Every structure is written in structure tokens, then in C-alpha cells.
mmCIF file of C-alpha atoms in Angstrom:
data_model
loop_
_atom_site.group_PDB
_atom_site.id
_atom_site.type_symbol
_atom_site.label_atom_id
_atom_site.label_comp_id
_atom_site.label_asym_id
_atom_site.label_seq_id
_atom_site.Cartn_x
_atom_site.Cartn_y
_atom_site.Cartn_z
ATOM 1 C CA MET A 217 114.844 78.888 57.889
ATOM 2 C CA LYS A 218 112.383 81.329 58.632
ATOM 3 C CA LYS A 219 113.303 85.030 59.460
ATOM 4 C CA ILE A 220 111.424 86.464 62.445
ATOM 5 C CA LYS A 221 111.331 90.309 62.758
ATOM 6 C CA MET A 222 110.320 92.489 65.628
ATOM 7 C CA THR A 223 108.027 95.240 64.349
ATOM 8 C CA LYS A 224 108.996 98.848 64.498
ATOM 9 C CA THR A 225 106.632 99.430 67.375
ATOM 10 C CA ALA A 226 107.938 96.402 69.392
ATOM 11 C CA LYS A 227 111.538 97.677 68.904
ATOM 12 C CA ASN A 228 110.709 101.035 70.077
ATOM 13 C CA ASN A 229 108.991 99.835 73.027
ATOM 14 C CA PHE A 230 111.972 97.497 73.830
ATOM 15 C CA ILE A 231 114.505 100.096 73.682
ATOM 16 C CA THR A 232 112.290 102.267 75.977
ATOM 17 C CA TYR A 233 111.935 99.548 78.678
ATOM 18 C CA LEU A 234 115.851 98.736 78.132
ATOM 19 C CA ILE A 235 117.018 102.364 78.770
ATOM 20 C CA VAL A 236 115.024 102.418 81.899
ATOM 21 C CA LEU A 237 116.344 99.035 83.206
ATOM 22 C CA VAL A 238 119.954 99.995 82.138
ATOM 23 C CA VAL A 239 119.659 103.223 84.075
ATOM 24 C CA TYR A 240 118.435 101.588 87.272
ATOM 25 C CA ILE A 241 121.158 98.911 87.223
ATOM 26 C CA ALA A 242 123.803 101.664 86.735
ATOM 27 C CA VAL A 243 122.472 103.697 89.604
ATOM 28 C CA GLN A 244 122.393 100.760 91.754
ATOM 29 C CA ILE A 245 126.088 99.991 91.060
ATOM 30 C CA LEU A 246 126.778 103.689 91.805
ATOM 31 C CA LEU A 247 125.137 103.453 95.120
ATOM 32 C CA ALA A 248 126.646 100.217 96.008
ATOM 33 C CA THR A 249 130.181 101.570 95.389
ATOM 34 C CA GLY A 250 129.383 104.878 97.095
ATOM 35 C CA ASN A 251 129.912 107.204 93.933
ATOM 36 C CA ILE A 252 126.856 109.081 94.234
ATOM 37 C CA SER A 253 126.637 112.245 96.390
ATOM 38 C CA SER A 254 123.790 112.626 99.152
ATOM 39 C CA LEU A 255 122.489 115.235 97.061
ATOM 40 C CA MET A 256 122.137 113.187 94.066
ATOM 41 C CA LYS A 257 120.537 110.294 96.314
ATOM 42 C CA GLY A 258 117.840 112.725 97.238
ATOM 43 C CA LEU A 259 116.863 113.267 93.736
ATOM 44 C CA LEU A 260 116.411 109.593 92.725
ATOM 45 C CA VAL A 261 112.783 109.584 93.850
ATOM 46 C CA PRO A 262 112.030 113.090 92.385
ATOM 47 C CA LEU A 263 113.267 111.831 89.048
ATOM 48 C CA CYS A 264 110.908 108.937 88.857
ATOM 49 C CA ILE A 265 107.997 111.282 89.903
ATOM 50 C CA TYR A 266 108.830 113.687 87.044
ATOM 51 C CA VAL A 267 109.146 110.840 84.579
ATOM 52 C CA MET A 268 105.860 109.636 85.495
ATOM 53 C CA LEU A 269 104.363 112.950 85.164
ATOM 54 C CA ALA A 270 105.916 113.511 81.974
ATOM 55 C CA VAL A 271 104.836 110.460 80.267
ATOM 56 C CA SER A 272 101.444 110.634 81.513
ATOM 57 C CA LEU A 273 100.858 114.210 80.452
ATOM 58 C CA ASN A 274 102.260 113.174 76.930
ATOM 59 C CA LEU A 275 99.162 110.849 76.700
ATOM 60 C CA THR A 276 96.988 113.800 76.840
ATOM 61 C CA VAL A 277 99.003 116.315 75.003
ATOM 62 C CA GLY A 278 100.710 114.010 72.497
ATOM 63 C CA ILE A 279 98.496 111.145 72.037
ATOM 64 C CA LEU A 280 94.906 112.598 72.537
ATOM 65 C CA GLY A 281 96.083 116.078 71.135
ATOM 66 C CA GLU A 282 94.538 118.331 73.842
ATOM 67 C CA LEU A 283 96.555 120.965 75.975
ATOM 68 C CA SER A 284 96.161 120.382 79.642
ATOM 69 C CA LEU A 285 97.734 122.508 82.361
ATOM 70 C CA GLY A 286 96.164 120.962 85.435
ATOM 71 C CA HIS A 287 98.438 117.944 85.811
ATOM 72 C CA ALA A 288 99.617 119.235 89.021
ATOM 73 C CA GLY A 289 96.183 119.228 90.422
ATOM 74 C CA PHE A 290 95.794 115.569 89.621
ATOM 75 C CA MET A 291 99.252 115.036 91.360
ATOM 76 C CA CYS A 292 97.790 117.133 94.407
ATOM 77 C CA VAL A 293 94.833 115.060 94.663
ATOM 78 C CA GLY A 294 96.613 111.619 94.594
ATOM 79 C CA ALA A 295 99.080 112.725 97.193
ATOM 80 C CA PHE A 296 96.832 114.121 99.801
ATOM 81 C CA ALA A 297 94.275 111.292 99.377
ATOM 82 C CA SER A 298 97.179 108.717 99.844
ATOM 83 C CA ALA A 299 98.926 110.671 102.687
ATOM 84 C CA PHE A 300 95.529 110.915 104.575
ATOM 85 C CA PHE A 301 95.087 107.278 104.292
ATOM 86 C CA SER A 302 98.654 106.367 105.337
ATOM 87 C CA LYS A 303 98.426 108.541 108.221
ATOM 88 C CA CYS A 304 95.107 107.159 109.443
ATOM 89 C CA THR A 305 96.371 103.590 109.299
ATOM 90 C CA ASP A 306 99.867 104.108 110.209
ATOM 91 C CA GLY A 307 100.625 101.025 112.419
ATOM 92 C CA ALA A 308 97.138 99.378 111.621
ATOM 93 C CA MET A 309 98.597 97.220 108.956
ATOM 94 C CA PRO A 310 101.811 95.976 107.417
ATOM 95 C CA ASP A 311 103.865 98.813 105.827
ATOM 96 C CA GLY A 312 104.010 97.314 102.231
ATOM 97 C CA LEU A 313 100.292 96.549 102.209
ATOM 98 C CA ARG A 314 99.483 100.015 103.321
ATOM 99 C CA PHE A 315 101.522 101.768 100.659
ATOM 100 C CA PHE A 316 100.084 99.437 98.072
ATOM 101 C CA ILE A 317 96.407 100.456 99.073
ATOM 102 C CA ALA A 318 97.819 104.103 99.198
ATOM 103 C CA LEU A 319 98.789 103.714 95.578
ATOM 104 C CA LEU A 320 95.354 102.333 94.444
ATOM 105 C CA ILE A 321 93.512 105.159 96.301
ATOM 106 C CA GLY A 322 95.682 107.782 94.750
ATOM 107 C CA ALA A 323 95.164 106.442 91.418
ATOM 108 C CA ALA A 324 91.546 105.944 91.798
ATOM 109 C CA VAL A 325 90.833 109.264 93.342
ATOM 110 C CA ALA A 326 92.820 111.191 90.542
ATOM 111 C CA GLY A 327 91.085 109.100 87.953
ATOM 112 C CA VAL A 328 87.864 109.985 89.414
ATOM 113 C CA PHE A 329 88.696 113.654 89.408
ATOM 114 C CA GLY A 330 89.949 113.210 85.800
ATOM 115 C CA ILE A 331 86.633 111.977 84.724
ATOM 116 C CA LEU A 332 84.639 114.610 86.583
ATOM 117 C CA ILE A 333 86.662 117.250 85.273
ATOM 118 C CA GLY A 334 86.848 115.874 81.885
ATOM 119 C CA ILE A 335 83.384 115.510 81.043
ATOM 120 C CA PRO A 336 82.565 119.404 80.964
ATOM 121 C CA VAL A 337 86.255 120.407 80.116
ATOM 122 C CA LEU A 338 86.881 118.107 77.036
ATOM 123 C CA ARG A 339 84.241 119.874 75.160
ATOM 124 C CA LEU A 340 86.366 122.783 74.900
ATOM 125 C CA LYS A 341 89.411 123.121 72.581
ATOM 126 C CA GLY A 342 92.990 124.748 72.544
ATOM 127 C CA ASP A 343 93.554 127.745 74.812
ATOM 128 C CA TYR A 344 90.177 127.467 76.603
ATOM 129 C CA LEU A 345 90.859 123.884 77.451
ATOM 130 C CA ALA A 346 94.129 124.932 78.951
ATOM 131 C CA ILE A 347 92.794 127.739 80.918
ATOM 132 C CA VAL A 348 90.119 125.671 82.477
ATOM 133 C CA THR A 349 92.545 122.933 83.432
ATOM 134 C CA LEU A 350 94.815 125.442 84.943
ATOM 135 C CA ALA A 351 92.045 126.878 87.208
ATOM 136 C CA PHE A 352 91.240 123.373 88.252
ATOM 137 C CA GLY A 353 94.897 122.876 89.409
ATOM 138 C CA GLU A 354 94.767 126.267 91.394
ATOM 139 C CA ILE A 355 91.137 125.487 92.819
ATOM 140 C CA ILE A 356 92.416 122.157 94.250
ATOM 141 C CA LYS A 357 95.495 123.743 95.827
ATOM 142 C CA ASN A 358 93.728 126.285 97.485
ATOM 143 C CA LEU A 359 90.844 124.087 98.717
ATOM 144 C CA VAL A 360 93.514 121.863 100.326
ATOM 145 C CA ASN A 361 95.047 124.914 102.089
ATOM 146 C CA VAL A 362 91.950 125.788 103.754
ATOM 147 C CA LEU A 363 90.869 122.262 104.877
ATOM 148 C CA TYR A 364 91.195 121.068 108.433
ATOM 149 C CA ILE A 365 90.490 117.306 109.057
ATOM 150 C CA GLY A 366 91.024 115.820 112.747
ATOM 151 C CA LYS A 367 90.156 112.385 114.281
ATOM 152 C CA ASP A 368 89.203 111.288 117.795
ATOM 153 C CA LYS A 369 87.060 108.793 119.484
ATOM 154 C CA ASN A 370 83.897 110.207 117.972
ATOM 155 C CA GLY A 371 85.297 109.917 114.420
ATOM 156 C CA PHE A 372 86.233 112.351 111.766
ATOM 157 C CA HIS A 373 85.822 116.236 112.216
ATOM 158 C CA PHE A 374 85.991 118.609 109.227
ATOM 159 C CA SER A 375 86.249 122.292 109.141
ATOM 160 C CA MET A 376 87.321 125.072 106.668
ATOM 161 C CA LYS A 377 88.228 127.798 109.327
ATOM 162 C CA ASP A 378 90.930 126.506 111.710
ATOM 163 C CA SER A 379 92.177 123.624 113.670
ATOM 164 C CA ILE A 380 90.507 124.874 116.918
ATOM 165 C CA SER A 381 86.870 124.914 115.275
ATOM 166 C CA LEU A 382 87.282 120.997 114.974
ATOM 167 C CA HIS A 383 86.391 120.502 118.680
ATOM 168 C CA LEU A 384 88.653 117.442 119.105
ATOM 169 C CA GLY A 385 88.860 115.376 122.254
ATOM 170 C CA GLU A 386 91.973 115.330 124.531
ATOM 171 C CA GLU A 387 93.189 112.195 122.440
ATOM 172 C CA GLY A 388 92.030 113.820 119.086
ATOM 173 C CA GLN A 389 94.651 114.286 116.314
ATOM 174 C CA VAL A 390 94.803 116.937 113.495
ATOM 175 C CA ILE A 391 95.437 115.042 110.266
ATOM 176 C CA VAL A 392 95.162 117.733 107.678
ATOM 177 C CA ASN A 393 96.177 121.265 109.113
ATOM 178 C CA GLY A 394 95.209 123.585 106.311
ATOM 179 C CA ALA A 395 98.260 125.139 104.934
ATOM 180 C CA GLN A 396 100.537 123.499 106.998
ATOM 181 C CA GLY A 397 99.407 120.228 105.408
ATOM 182 C CA ILE A 398 99.846 116.534 106.566
ATOM 183 C CA THR A 399 102.752 115.837 108.859
ATOM 184 C CA GLY A 400 104.247 112.508 109.679
ATOM 185 C CA THR A 401 103.299 110.600 106.647
ATOM 186 C CA PRO A 402 105.182 107.114 106.498
ATOM 187 C CA HIS A 403 108.359 107.323 104.322
ATOM 188 C CA ASP A 404 107.512 104.398 102.265
ATOM 189 C CA ALA A 405 108.800 105.677 98.574
ATOM 190 C CA ASN A 406 112.239 104.656 97.394
ATOM 191 C CA PHE A 407 114.090 104.456 94.012
ATOM 192 C CA THR A 408 113.443 100.928 93.338
ATOM 193 C CA ILE A 409 109.547 101.442 93.994
ATOM 194 C CA GLY A 410 109.857 104.676 91.737
ATOM 195 C CA ILE A 411 111.399 102.508 88.775
ATOM 196 C CA ILE A 412 108.863 99.787 89.151
ATOM 197 C CA LEU A 413 105.928 102.358 89.044
ATOM 198 C CA ILE A 414 107.685 103.741 85.739
ATOM 199 C CA PHE A 415 107.715 100.417 84.203
ATOM 200 C CA ILE A 416 103.905 99.938 85.052
ATOM 201 C CA SER A 417 103.068 103.360 83.714
ATOM 202 C CA LEU A 418 104.999 102.661 80.318
ATOM 203 C CA ILE A 419 103.463 99.226 80.160
ATOM 204 C CA VAL A 420 99.970 100.912 80.494
ATOM 205 C CA ILE A 421 100.576 103.964 78.109
ATOM 206 C CA LEU A 422 102.559 102.146 75.480
ATOM 207 C CA ASN A 423 100.033 99.195 75.301
ATOM 208 C CA LEU A 424 97.233 101.578 75.112
ATOM 209 C CA ILE A 425 98.829 103.581 72.308
ATOM 210 C CA ASN A 426 99.450 100.495 70.366
ATOM 211 C CA SER A 427 95.909 99.011 70.922
ATOM 212 C CA ARG A 428 92.617 99.499 68.921
ATOM 213 C CA ASP A 429 91.660 102.243 71.626
ATOM 214 C CA GLY A 430 94.766 103.969 71.134
ATOM 215 C CA ARG A 431 94.365 104.025 67.326
ATOM 216 C CA ALA A 432 90.937 105.518 67.952
ATOM 217 C CA ILE A 433 92.307 108.125 70.318
ATOM 218 C CA MET A 434 94.962 109.340 67.715
ATOM 219 C CA SER A 435 92.316 109.339 65.108
ATOM 220 C CA ILE A 436 90.272 111.901 67.208
ATOM 221 C CA ARG A 437 93.566 113.841 67.467
ATOM 222 C CA ASP A 438 94.259 113.831 63.730
ATOM 223 C CA ASN A 439 90.650 114.665 62.631
ATOM 224 C CA ARG A 440 87.861 114.675 64.939
ATOM 225 C CA ILE A 441 85.228 115.028 62.100
ATOM 226 C CA ALA A 442 86.480 112.002 60.142
ATOM 227 C CA ALA A 443 86.608 109.885 63.457
ATOM 228 C CA GLU A 444 83.078 110.871 64.371
ATOM 229 C CA SER A 445 81.947 109.939 60.953
ATOM 230 C CA ILE A 446 82.981 106.343 61.158
ATOM 231 C CA GLY A 447 81.315 105.936 64.658
ATOM 232 C CA ILE A 448 84.103 106.507 66.982
ATOM 233 C CA ASN A 449 82.685 107.747 70.325
ATOM 234 C CA ILE A 450 84.704 110.935 70.785
ATOM 235 C CA THR A 451 83.524 111.330 74.494
ATOM 236 C CA LYS A 452 84.452 107.829 75.491
ATOM 237 C CA TYR A 453 88.003 107.764 74.066
ATOM 238 C CA LYS A 454 88.778 111.441 75.325
ATOM 239 C CA LEU A 455 87.721 110.505 78.846
ATOM 240 C CA MET A 456 89.724 107.352 78.783
ATOM 241 C CA ALA A 457 92.918 108.955 77.710
ATOM 242 C CA PHE A 458 92.293 111.790 80.263
ATOM 243 C CA SER A 459 91.492 109.752 83.235
ATOM 244 C CA ILE A 460 94.305 107.272 82.674
ATOM 245 C CA SER A 461 96.702 110.283 82.413
ATOM 246 C CA ALA A 462 95.113 111.767 85.592
ATOM 247 C CA SER A 463 95.293 108.319 87.372
ATOM 248 C CA ILE A 464 99.238 107.913 86.602
ATOM 249 C CA ALA A 465 99.702 111.642 87.962
ATOM 250 C CA GLY A 466 97.932 110.755 91.289
ATOM 251 C CA VAL A 467 100.525 107.720 91.483
ATOM 252 C CA ALA A 468 103.216 109.880 90.940
ATOM 253 C CA GLY A 469 101.765 112.310 93.844
ATOM 254 C CA VAL A 470 101.555 109.206 96.116
ATOM 255 C CA LEU A 471 105.214 108.687 95.498
ATOM 256 C CA TYR A 472 105.770 112.380 96.110
ATOM 257 C CA ALA A 473 103.765 112.232 99.386
ATOM 258 C CA HIS A 474 105.488 109.192 100.727
ATOM 259 C CA ASN A 475 108.957 110.691 99.984
ATOM 260 C CA LEU A 476 108.439 113.743 102.473
ATOM 261 C CA SER A 477 107.902 114.013 106.117
ATOM 262 C CA THR A 478 105.611 117.177 105.728
ATOM 263 C CA LEU A 479 103.204 117.451 102.693
ATOM 264 C CA THR A 480 102.052 120.848 101.872
ATOM 265 C CA ALA A 481 100.156 122.403 99.020
ATOM 266 C CA LEU A 482 102.523 125.199 98.133
ATOM 267 C CA PRO A 483 102.675 127.000 94.676
ATOM 268 C CA LYS A 484 106.102 125.456 94.050
ATOM 269 C CA ASN A 485 104.863 121.794 94.720
ATOM 270 C CA PHE A 486 101.389 121.900 93.159
ATOM 271 C CA GLY A 487 101.001 125.413 91.403
ATOM 272 C CA TYR A 488 100.698 126.297 87.732
ATOM 273 C CA ASN A 489 104.703 126.558 87.532
ATOM 274 C CA MET A 490 104.752 122.657 88.276
ATOM 275 C CA SER A 491 102.193 122.105 85.458
ATOM 276 C CA ILE A 492 104.224 124.257 82.914
ATOM 277 C CA MET A 493 107.396 122.521 84.079
ATOM 278 C CA ILE A 494 105.849 119.164 83.100
ATOM 279 C CA LEU A 495 104.527 120.439 79.960
ATOM 280 C CA VAL A 496 108.107 121.553 79.148
ATOM 281 C CA PHE A 497 109.450 118.130 79.546
ATOM 282 C CA VAL A 498 106.708 117.023 76.993
ATOM 283 C CA VAL A 499 107.507 119.555 74.498
ATOM 284 C CA LEU A 500 111.240 119.315 74.683
ATOM 285 C CA GLY A 501 111.139 115.615 74.626
ATOM 286 C CA GLY A 502 108.895 115.519 71.656
ATOM 287 C CA ILE A 503 105.033 115.731 71.687
ATOM 288 C CA GLY A 504 103.786 112.288 71.375
ATOM 289 C CA ASN A 505 107.319 110.731 71.983
ATOM 290 C CA ILE A 506 107.223 108.727 75.253
ATOM 291 C CA ARG A 507 111.020 107.837 75.354
ATOM 292 C CA GLY A 508 111.862 111.279 74.775
ATOM 293 C CA SER A 509 109.673 112.634 77.695
ATOM 294 C CA ILE A 510 111.743 110.258 79.818
ATOM 295 C CA ILE A 511 115.086 111.610 78.496
ATOM 296 C CA SER A 512 113.955 115.368 78.791
ATOM 297 C CA ALA A 513 112.530 114.809 82.334
ATOM 298 C CA VAL A 514 115.824 113.243 83.597
ATOM 299 C CA ILE A 515 118.002 115.802 81.992
ATOM 300 C CA LEU A 516 116.111 118.856 82.944
ATOM 301 C CA THR A 517 115.755 117.703 86.551
ATOM 302 C CA LEU A 518 119.511 116.753 87.140
ATOM 303 C CA LEU A 519 120.899 119.720 85.110
ATOM 304 C CA PRO A 520 120.079 122.553 87.532
ATOM 305 C CA GLU A 521 121.623 120.575 90.377
ATOM 306 C CA LEU A 522 124.796 119.550 88.266
ATOM 307 C CA LEU A 523 125.432 123.010 87.458
ATOM 308 C CA ARG A 524 124.891 124.606 90.907
ATOM 309 C CA GLY A 525 128.646 125.149 91.147
ATOM 310 C CA LEU A 526 128.483 127.558 88.307
ATOM 311 C CA SER A 527 126.248 129.934 90.066
ATOM 312 C CA ASP A 528 126.979 132.938 87.644
ATOM 313 C CA TYR A 529 126.365 130.682 84.490
ATOM 314 C CA ARG A 530 123.906 128.100 85.713
ATOM 315 C CA MET A 531 120.797 129.510 84.194
ATOM 316 C CA LEU A 532 122.528 130.436 81.035
ATOM 317 C CA ILE A 533 123.814 127.044 80.521
ATOM 318 C CA TYR A 534 120.376 125.678 81.171
ATOM 319 C CA ALA A 535 118.890 127.990 78.640
ATOM 320 C CA ILE A 536 121.485 126.882 76.080
ATOM 321 C CA VAL A 537 120.707 123.314 76.788
ATOM 322 C CA LEU A 538 116.753 123.982 76.387
ATOM 323 C CA ILE A 539 117.332 125.712 73.011
ATOM 324 C CA ALA A 540 119.594 122.705 71.832
ATOM 325 C CA MET A 541 117.152 120.027 72.888
ATOM 326 C CA MET A 542 114.472 121.873 71.127
ATOM 327 C CA LEU A 543 116.427 121.970 67.925
ATOM 328 C CA PHE A 544 117.489 118.374 68.197
ATOM 329 C CA ASN A 545 114.024 117.301 68.633
ATOM 330 C CA TRP A 546 112.058 119.487 66.104
ATOM 331 C CA SER A 547 114.599 120.303 63.492
ATOM 332 C CA PRO A 548 113.641 118.511 60.299
ATOM 333 C CA LYS A 549 117.228 117.611 59.517
ATOM 334 C CA ALA A 550 117.837 116.255 63.052
ATOM 335 C CA ILE A 551 114.423 114.165 62.654
ATOM 336 C CA GLU A 552 115.887 112.747 59.533
ATOM 337 C CA TRP A 553 119.385 111.988 60.812
ATOM 338 C CA LYS A 554 117.764 110.215 63.772
ATOM 339 C CA GLU A 555 115.544 107.914 61.490
ATOM 340 C CA ARG A 556 118.599 107.085 59.456
ATOM 341 C CA LEU A 557 120.713 106.448 62.614
ATOM 342 C CA ARG A 558 117.811 104.030 64.106
ATOM 343 C CA GLU A 559 117.301 102.039 60.892
ATOM 344 C CA LYS A 560 121.142 101.506 60.657
ATOM 345 C CA TYR A 561 121.855 100.399 64.068
ATOM 346 C CA PHE A 562 118.687 98.917 65.318
ATOM 347 C CA SER A 563 116.837 97.204 62.365
ATOM 348 C CA LYS A 564 119.528 94.537 61.714
ATOM 349 C CA HIS A 565 120.196 94.038 65.744
ATOM 350 C CA PHE A 566 116.544 92.989 66.578
ATOM 351 C CA SER A 567 115.986 90.464 63.545
ATOM 352 C CA LYS A 568 116.957 86.929 64.181
ATOM 353 C CA LYS A 569 116.637 83.639 62.341
ATOM 354 C CA LYS A 570 115.067 80.633 63.803
ATOM 355 C CA GLU A 571 114.830 77.249 62.397
ATOM 356 C CA VAL A 572 111.295 75.584 62.203
ATOM 357 C CA LYS A 573 111.262 71.995 62.462
#
């Protein structure tokens, strides 16, 4: 008889995947039986978007240990790059293939911006890094709002003045119309695709965290001088974590862009409030706790809508829940209790005996 045990890391990862799968199955059952309102149906894709943004930012804040407030900027880059591609190729290729390529474009463009921003920015620390990344997000949003791109038989036309200055032909079409954004993006996003992208994001992030590269990234977070003294390339691993985080945010932006008929770079969509809200998901779920980021993103997204009927007390209850979640995740007694509960109920269920012939 040989006793085979799952490691603690494998158990935690398995539980995280299982939670996402169970929620997906439960939602599909509720949809099939007609027990979900139209309002809740409209929140399913945004839930997937916020979960992806939360777990990707946790890679930067929790695993790398750097405070970034420019996540909405990477989301904006991925959203507009993919929407531009989809708008230009609508009808020229199968919908599934077009959306798949749009996902790759959104991830690639956001990742490139992550590298370009990360090279100078990651030399900064603490508040300075937060301020610079926040400025990046605002710059991206404002640049998109003054960008005009059109297309006719002569090719693409660019302007930063207005759509008239594009001088398009009679058959020309304005694709990016400044502050009015991109209209008519194909509606390719749905809840199932969102869940698949969450799984892919979790696989990438959790495997990175538990790999040799992930241990190097966490060693930089814990003690940069000690990590550098044993030959760890600080710049390489910081850029790796930052660019992967930006790429996943870009994929979330693709999902966001293809869930709307009109994509605009408004402050409520891609402004600093969005970046701060994503950071709130990370902090309340537990810095470095990927599963906690998922749970907090879902709860804090659903809660305002569930409490909408209590108009007078909605924000009061929301604030109380925020405080309760903070105490539950960060109180030493609560952490100790959760550890005991995890060991009691999960340690014996993920071990099994296997006969070796």
C-alpha cells in the first residue's frame, strides 16, 4: 500500500478551479430553468471581466509586490486594439476565428505596452510607481478620445482633430470616432467564453507562481537585495510579471469591448476609478491570494445590484460588507481560524491510497 498525497499547493489550485467550475454549472442550471433575471444576465460577462482584472493585478501587487494603478489603461489598450481589428474584419472571416485573433491582438498589444511602460517605471518604488502607472492610464484614455481613424479605398486615414479632417471618400467609413469611440463592434462575448478565459488566466498565473520563475519573482518581493546577490535578474522577472499581468488585463478588455455595441473611453470605463476598484478587489480578497481576488470581485460586483431595492441603505450595507471582508481576510484570529478549518476539512479529503503492484 502506498499513500499518495496532493501537495498543499496542488490542493489550493484544485479548489480554486473547482469553485469556478461549480459556479459556472450552477449559473447554467439557473439560466436553463429561467431563474436568473435579465439584470443578472447582463452582469455575467462583466463578472468574468472583473475576475480576470483582479487576478491579473494580484500578480503585480501580491506576487511581485509593486503597487500599480494603471490596470485600466492596459484594459483600454486591449479593448480598442481588438475592437479596431474586429470592426475592420467584420464579415471577412468566420466569427470564431475573428474573435480568437482579436483576443491574441488584445493580449499582445497590452503586453507590449506593459513592457514599454515597465522598463522605465519598474525602477521606481512604492507611491512613485503608483503615481506613474496612474498617469499612464489617464494618458491612454485621453489619447484614445482624440484619435480619429477612417478607412476608404485608399487605405487608412488618421487624425487627431476631427472626423472631417480624415478626408474620406464617399464609401469611406469612420472606425474610431474620437470621444464617440468605436460603434458596431461584433457582439462575440458571452459567459461561457468568459469562464474559459478565467480558467486560462488562472492556469497561467497559478503555474507561474508555483514555478521557478514565480519563486524568483516572490524572492524579489520579499528581499530585493538578497535576490540580486544570488544572481536573480531583477529587471527580467519584474518585466515578466508586469507584462503577463498587462496581457491578461488586455484580454479582459477584449471581452469588455465585444460585450458592448459602442466602446468609448469614458472615465467610468477606463479612468482611475476603475483601477482603484480593481485594487480594492485585490486588497479585500487578500494580497497574494488569487482565490480571494475571485471571491471579492464577484461579491463586490453583485452586491450593489442585489441591494438596489434598498435605495436608502444600499451604500451603508455595502460599506459594512467591505469592513467585514477586510476583517475576515486580515484579522490574525480570522486567518488562524481559516487555516484550522482548511486543515480539518480538506487535508483528509485530498489524500488517497493506491495499491502498487
